[in-house]
mmCIF file of C-alpha atoms in Angstrom:
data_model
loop_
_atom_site.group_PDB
_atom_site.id
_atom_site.type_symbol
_atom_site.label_atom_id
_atom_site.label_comp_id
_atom_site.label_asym_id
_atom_site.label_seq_id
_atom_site.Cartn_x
_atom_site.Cartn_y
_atom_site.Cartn_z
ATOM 1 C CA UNK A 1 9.482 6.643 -12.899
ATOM 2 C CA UNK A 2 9.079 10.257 -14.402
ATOM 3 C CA UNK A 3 6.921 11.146 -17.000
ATOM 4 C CA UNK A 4 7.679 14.398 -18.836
ATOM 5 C CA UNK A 5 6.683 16.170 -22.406
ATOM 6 C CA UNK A 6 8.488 15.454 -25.104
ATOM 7 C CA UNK A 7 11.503 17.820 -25.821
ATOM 8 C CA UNK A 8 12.694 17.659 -22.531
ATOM 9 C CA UNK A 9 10.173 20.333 -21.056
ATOM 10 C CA UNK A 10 9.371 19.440 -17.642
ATOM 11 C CA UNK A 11 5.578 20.899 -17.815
ATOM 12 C CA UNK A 12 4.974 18.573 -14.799
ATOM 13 C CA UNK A 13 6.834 15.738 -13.982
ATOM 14 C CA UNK A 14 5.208 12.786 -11.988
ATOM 15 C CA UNK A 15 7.041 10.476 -9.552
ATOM 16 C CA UNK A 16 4.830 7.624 -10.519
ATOM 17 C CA UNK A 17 6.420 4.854 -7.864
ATOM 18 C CA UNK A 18 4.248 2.860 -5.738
ATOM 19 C CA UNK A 19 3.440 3.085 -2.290
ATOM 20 C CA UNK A 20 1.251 2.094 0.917
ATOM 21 C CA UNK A 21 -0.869 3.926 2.464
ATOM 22 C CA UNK A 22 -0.064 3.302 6.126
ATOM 23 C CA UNK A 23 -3.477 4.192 8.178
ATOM 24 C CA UNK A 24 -5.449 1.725 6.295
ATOM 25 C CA UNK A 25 -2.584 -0.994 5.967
ATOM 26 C CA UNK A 26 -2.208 -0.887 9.854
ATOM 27 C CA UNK A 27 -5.942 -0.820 10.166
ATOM 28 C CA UNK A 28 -6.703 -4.152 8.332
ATOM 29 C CA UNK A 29 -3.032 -5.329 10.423
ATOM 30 C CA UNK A 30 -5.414 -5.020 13.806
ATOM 31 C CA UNK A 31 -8.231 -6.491 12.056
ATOM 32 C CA UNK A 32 -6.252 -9.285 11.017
ATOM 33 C CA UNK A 33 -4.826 -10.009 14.818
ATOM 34 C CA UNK A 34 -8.510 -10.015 15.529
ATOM 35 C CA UNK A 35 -9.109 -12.808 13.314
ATOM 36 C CA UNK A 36 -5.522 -14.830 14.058
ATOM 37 C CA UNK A 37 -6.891 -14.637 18.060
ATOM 38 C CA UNK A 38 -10.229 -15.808 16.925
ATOM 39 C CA UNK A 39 -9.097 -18.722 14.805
ATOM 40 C CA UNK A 40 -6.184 -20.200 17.495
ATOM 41 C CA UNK A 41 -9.186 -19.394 19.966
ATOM 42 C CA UNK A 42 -11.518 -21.939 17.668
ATOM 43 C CA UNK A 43 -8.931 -24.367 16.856
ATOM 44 C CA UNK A 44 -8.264 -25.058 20.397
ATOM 45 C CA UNK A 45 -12.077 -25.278 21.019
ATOM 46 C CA UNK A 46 -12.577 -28.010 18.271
ATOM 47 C CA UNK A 47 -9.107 -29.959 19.284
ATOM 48 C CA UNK A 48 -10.300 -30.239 22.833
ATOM 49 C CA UNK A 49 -14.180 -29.944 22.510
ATOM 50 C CA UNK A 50 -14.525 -32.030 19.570
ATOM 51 C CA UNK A 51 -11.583 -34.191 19.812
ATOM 52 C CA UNK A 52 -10.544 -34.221 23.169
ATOM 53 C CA UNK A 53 -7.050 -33.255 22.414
ATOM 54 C CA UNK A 54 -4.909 -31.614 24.880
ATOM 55 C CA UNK A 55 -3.872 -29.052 23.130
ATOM 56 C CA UNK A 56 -1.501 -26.751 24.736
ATOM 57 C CA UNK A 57 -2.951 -28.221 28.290
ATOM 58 C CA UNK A 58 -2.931 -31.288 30.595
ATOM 59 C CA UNK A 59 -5.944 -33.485 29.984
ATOM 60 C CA UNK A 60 -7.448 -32.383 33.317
ATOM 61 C CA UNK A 61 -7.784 -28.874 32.756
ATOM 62 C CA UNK A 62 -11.179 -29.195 30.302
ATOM 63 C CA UNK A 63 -11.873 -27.281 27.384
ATOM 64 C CA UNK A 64 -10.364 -23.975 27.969
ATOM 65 C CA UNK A 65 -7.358 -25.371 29.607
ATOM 66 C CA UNK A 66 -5.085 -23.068 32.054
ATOM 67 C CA UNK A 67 -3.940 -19.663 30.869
ATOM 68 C CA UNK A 68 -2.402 -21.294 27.358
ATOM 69 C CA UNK A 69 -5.789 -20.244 25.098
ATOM 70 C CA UNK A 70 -5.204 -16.493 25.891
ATOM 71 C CA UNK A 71 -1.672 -16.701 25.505
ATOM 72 C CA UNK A 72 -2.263 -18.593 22.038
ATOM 73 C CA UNK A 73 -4.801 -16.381 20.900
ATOM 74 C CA UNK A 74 -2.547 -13.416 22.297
ATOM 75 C CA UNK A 75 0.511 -14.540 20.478
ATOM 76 C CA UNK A 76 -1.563 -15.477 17.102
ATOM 77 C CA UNK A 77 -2.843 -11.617 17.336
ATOM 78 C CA UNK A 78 0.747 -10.388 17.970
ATOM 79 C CA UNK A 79 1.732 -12.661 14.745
ATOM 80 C CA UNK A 80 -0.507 -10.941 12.640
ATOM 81 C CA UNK A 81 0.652 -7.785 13.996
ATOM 82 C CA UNK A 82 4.083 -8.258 12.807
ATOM 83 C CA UNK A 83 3.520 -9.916 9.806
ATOM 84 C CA UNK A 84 1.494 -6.200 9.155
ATOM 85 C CA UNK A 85 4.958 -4.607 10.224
ATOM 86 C CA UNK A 86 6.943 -6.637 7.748
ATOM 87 C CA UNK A 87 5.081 -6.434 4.988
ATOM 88 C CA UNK A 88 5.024 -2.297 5.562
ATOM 89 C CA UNK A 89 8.957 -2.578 4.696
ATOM 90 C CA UNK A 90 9.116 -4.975 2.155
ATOM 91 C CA UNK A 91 6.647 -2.253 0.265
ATOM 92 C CA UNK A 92 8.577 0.254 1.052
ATOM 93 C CA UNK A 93 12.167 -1.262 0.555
ATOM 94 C CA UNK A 94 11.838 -3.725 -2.086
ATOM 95 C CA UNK A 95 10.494 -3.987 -5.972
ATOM 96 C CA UNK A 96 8.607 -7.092 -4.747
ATOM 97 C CA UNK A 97 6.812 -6.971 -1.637
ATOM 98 C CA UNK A 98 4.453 -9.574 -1.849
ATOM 99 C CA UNK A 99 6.733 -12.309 -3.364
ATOM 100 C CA UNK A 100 9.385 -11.323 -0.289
ATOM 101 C CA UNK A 101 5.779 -11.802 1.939
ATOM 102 C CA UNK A 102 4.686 -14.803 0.690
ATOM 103 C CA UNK A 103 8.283 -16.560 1.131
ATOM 104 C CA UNK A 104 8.729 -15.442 4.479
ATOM 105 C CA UNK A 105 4.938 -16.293 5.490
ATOM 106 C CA UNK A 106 5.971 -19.704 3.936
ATOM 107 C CA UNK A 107 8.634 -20.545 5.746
ATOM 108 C CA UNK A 108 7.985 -19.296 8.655
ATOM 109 C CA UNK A 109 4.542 -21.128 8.498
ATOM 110 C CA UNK A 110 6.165 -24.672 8.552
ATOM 111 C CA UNK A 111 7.762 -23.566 11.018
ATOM 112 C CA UNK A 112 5.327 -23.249 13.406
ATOM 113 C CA UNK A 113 4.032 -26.557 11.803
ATOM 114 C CA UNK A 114 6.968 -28.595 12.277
ATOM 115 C CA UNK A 115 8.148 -27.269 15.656
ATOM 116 C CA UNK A 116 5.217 -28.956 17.360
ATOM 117 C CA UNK A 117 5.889 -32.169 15.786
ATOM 118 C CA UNK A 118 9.491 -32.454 17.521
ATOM 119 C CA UNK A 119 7.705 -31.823 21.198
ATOM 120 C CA UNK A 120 7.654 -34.866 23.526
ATOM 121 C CA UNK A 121 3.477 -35.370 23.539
ATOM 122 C CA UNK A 122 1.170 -37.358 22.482
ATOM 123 C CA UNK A 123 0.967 -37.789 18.744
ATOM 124 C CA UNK A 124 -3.089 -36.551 18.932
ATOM 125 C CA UNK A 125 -1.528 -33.187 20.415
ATOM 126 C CA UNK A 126 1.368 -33.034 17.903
ATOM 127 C CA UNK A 127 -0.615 -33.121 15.176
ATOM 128 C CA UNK A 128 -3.521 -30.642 16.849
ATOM 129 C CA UNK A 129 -1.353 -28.201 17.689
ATOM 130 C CA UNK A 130 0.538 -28.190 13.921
ATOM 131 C CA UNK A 131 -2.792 -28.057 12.391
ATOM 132 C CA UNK A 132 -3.909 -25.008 14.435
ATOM 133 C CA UNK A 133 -0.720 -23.454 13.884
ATOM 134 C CA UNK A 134 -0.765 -24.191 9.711
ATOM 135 C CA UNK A 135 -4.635 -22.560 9.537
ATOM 136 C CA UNK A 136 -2.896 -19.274 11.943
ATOM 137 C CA UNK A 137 -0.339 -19.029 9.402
ATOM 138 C CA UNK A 138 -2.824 -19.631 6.062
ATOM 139 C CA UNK A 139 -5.117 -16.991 7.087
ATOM 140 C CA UNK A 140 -2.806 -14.602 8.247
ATOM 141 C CA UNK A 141 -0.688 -14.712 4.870
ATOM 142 C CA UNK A 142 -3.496 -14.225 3.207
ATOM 143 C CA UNK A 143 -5.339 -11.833 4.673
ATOM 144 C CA UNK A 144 -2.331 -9.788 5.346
ATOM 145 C CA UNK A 145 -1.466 -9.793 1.300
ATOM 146 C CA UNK A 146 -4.842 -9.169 0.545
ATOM 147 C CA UNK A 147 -5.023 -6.143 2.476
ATOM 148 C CA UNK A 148 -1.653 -4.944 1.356
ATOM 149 C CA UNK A 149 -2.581 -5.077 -2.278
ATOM 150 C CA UNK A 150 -5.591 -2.907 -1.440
ATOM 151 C CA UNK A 151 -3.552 -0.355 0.542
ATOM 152 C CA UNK A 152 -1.096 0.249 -2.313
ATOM 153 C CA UNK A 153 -0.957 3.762 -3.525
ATOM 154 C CA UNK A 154 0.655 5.232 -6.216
ATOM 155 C CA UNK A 155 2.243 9.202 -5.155
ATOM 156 C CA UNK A 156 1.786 11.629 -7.586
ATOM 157 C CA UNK A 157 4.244 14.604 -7.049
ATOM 158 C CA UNK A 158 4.092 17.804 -9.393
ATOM 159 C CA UNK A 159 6.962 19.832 -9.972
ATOM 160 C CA UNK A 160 7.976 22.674 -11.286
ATOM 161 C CA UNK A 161 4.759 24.150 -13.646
ATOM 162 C CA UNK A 162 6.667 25.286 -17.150
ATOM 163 C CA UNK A 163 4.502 25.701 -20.622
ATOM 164 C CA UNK A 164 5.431 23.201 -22.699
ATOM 165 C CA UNK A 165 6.708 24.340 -26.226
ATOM 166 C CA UNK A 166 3.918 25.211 -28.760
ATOM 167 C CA UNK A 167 2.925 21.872 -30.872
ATOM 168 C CA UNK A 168 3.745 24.021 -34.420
ATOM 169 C CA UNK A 169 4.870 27.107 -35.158
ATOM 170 C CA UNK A 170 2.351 30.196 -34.651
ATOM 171 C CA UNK A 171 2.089 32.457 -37.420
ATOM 172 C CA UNK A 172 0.450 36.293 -36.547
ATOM 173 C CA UNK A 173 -1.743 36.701 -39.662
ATOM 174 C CA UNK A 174 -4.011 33.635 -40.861
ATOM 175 C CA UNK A 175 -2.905 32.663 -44.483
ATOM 176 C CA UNK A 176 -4.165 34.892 -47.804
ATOM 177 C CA UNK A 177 -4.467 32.864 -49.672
ATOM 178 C CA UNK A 178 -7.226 30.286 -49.999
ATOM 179 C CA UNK A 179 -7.599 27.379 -52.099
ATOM 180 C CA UNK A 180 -11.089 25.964 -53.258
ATOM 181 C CA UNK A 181 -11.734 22.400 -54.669
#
């Protein structure tokens, strides 16, 4: 949206839309693959640890299982990552970013919820892994909107610097005559 003077003199004219600034919006993107990797990393240690839930691993492989905790923490991170990358276009591309987010987060939240649920394992392990996946999704949503709303700019663009029109008329000699109470 421009603002100009009134009259139609463009003084300076502001482009007044919003925006995202990109450095820190990708910066709090790798912090929040940090944190997705740390929380699959500590809901497989409480489903297996605590529980004793194979998660992700045959019962026999103990608490860290084979290589399936890096590769879950790995693609948590790489989740977060592109969650980052999608909400960069929806603010950029469309008047509602974080409604578009929050929809997409949604659905693509249960999801990874339901998906596990329709896997031939034990129920224990079903449930496990849909939990871990639902607290992934949570906290990257959320921190990913969070940081978005905090990375939103507005630009400011001057243009071309005319005078604007005198507010009254300028006379060359002050008034004669003067009136007292």
């Amino acid at each position: 949206m421009a603002q100009q003077y009134p009259g139609g003199y463009g003084g300076f004219e502001e482009d007044t839309r919003p925006g995202i600034d990109a450095a820190r919006l990708w910066a709090g993107g790798v912090a929040t693959a940090v944190i997705a990797a740390l929380v699959a990393v500590v809901g497989l240690l409480i489903a297996r640890g605590i529980f004793e839930v194979p998660v992700l691993a045959p019962k026999g492989d103990g608490i860290w299982g084979k290589a399936s905790t890096p590769t879950y923490a790995i693609a948590a991170a790489v989740v977060a990552l592109l969650a980052t990358g999608l909400m960069h276009l929806l603010s950029v591309a469309t008047p509602a970013p974080g409604q578009f987010f929050g929809w997409i987060m949604v659905l693509v939240t249960a999801i990874a919820v339901v998906l596990p649920l329709t896997l031939t394992v034990d129920l224990s392990a079903k449930i496990a892994t849909a939990a871990i996946n639902l607290v992934i999704g949570l906290v990257i949503a959320i921190v990913v909107s969070s940081m978005a709303a905090n990375a939103r700019t507005v630009h400011r663009k001057k243009r071309s610097r005319r005078e604007p029109p005198p507010p009254t008329r300028q006379w060359p000699e002050p008034p004669t005559t003067y009136y007292d109470r």
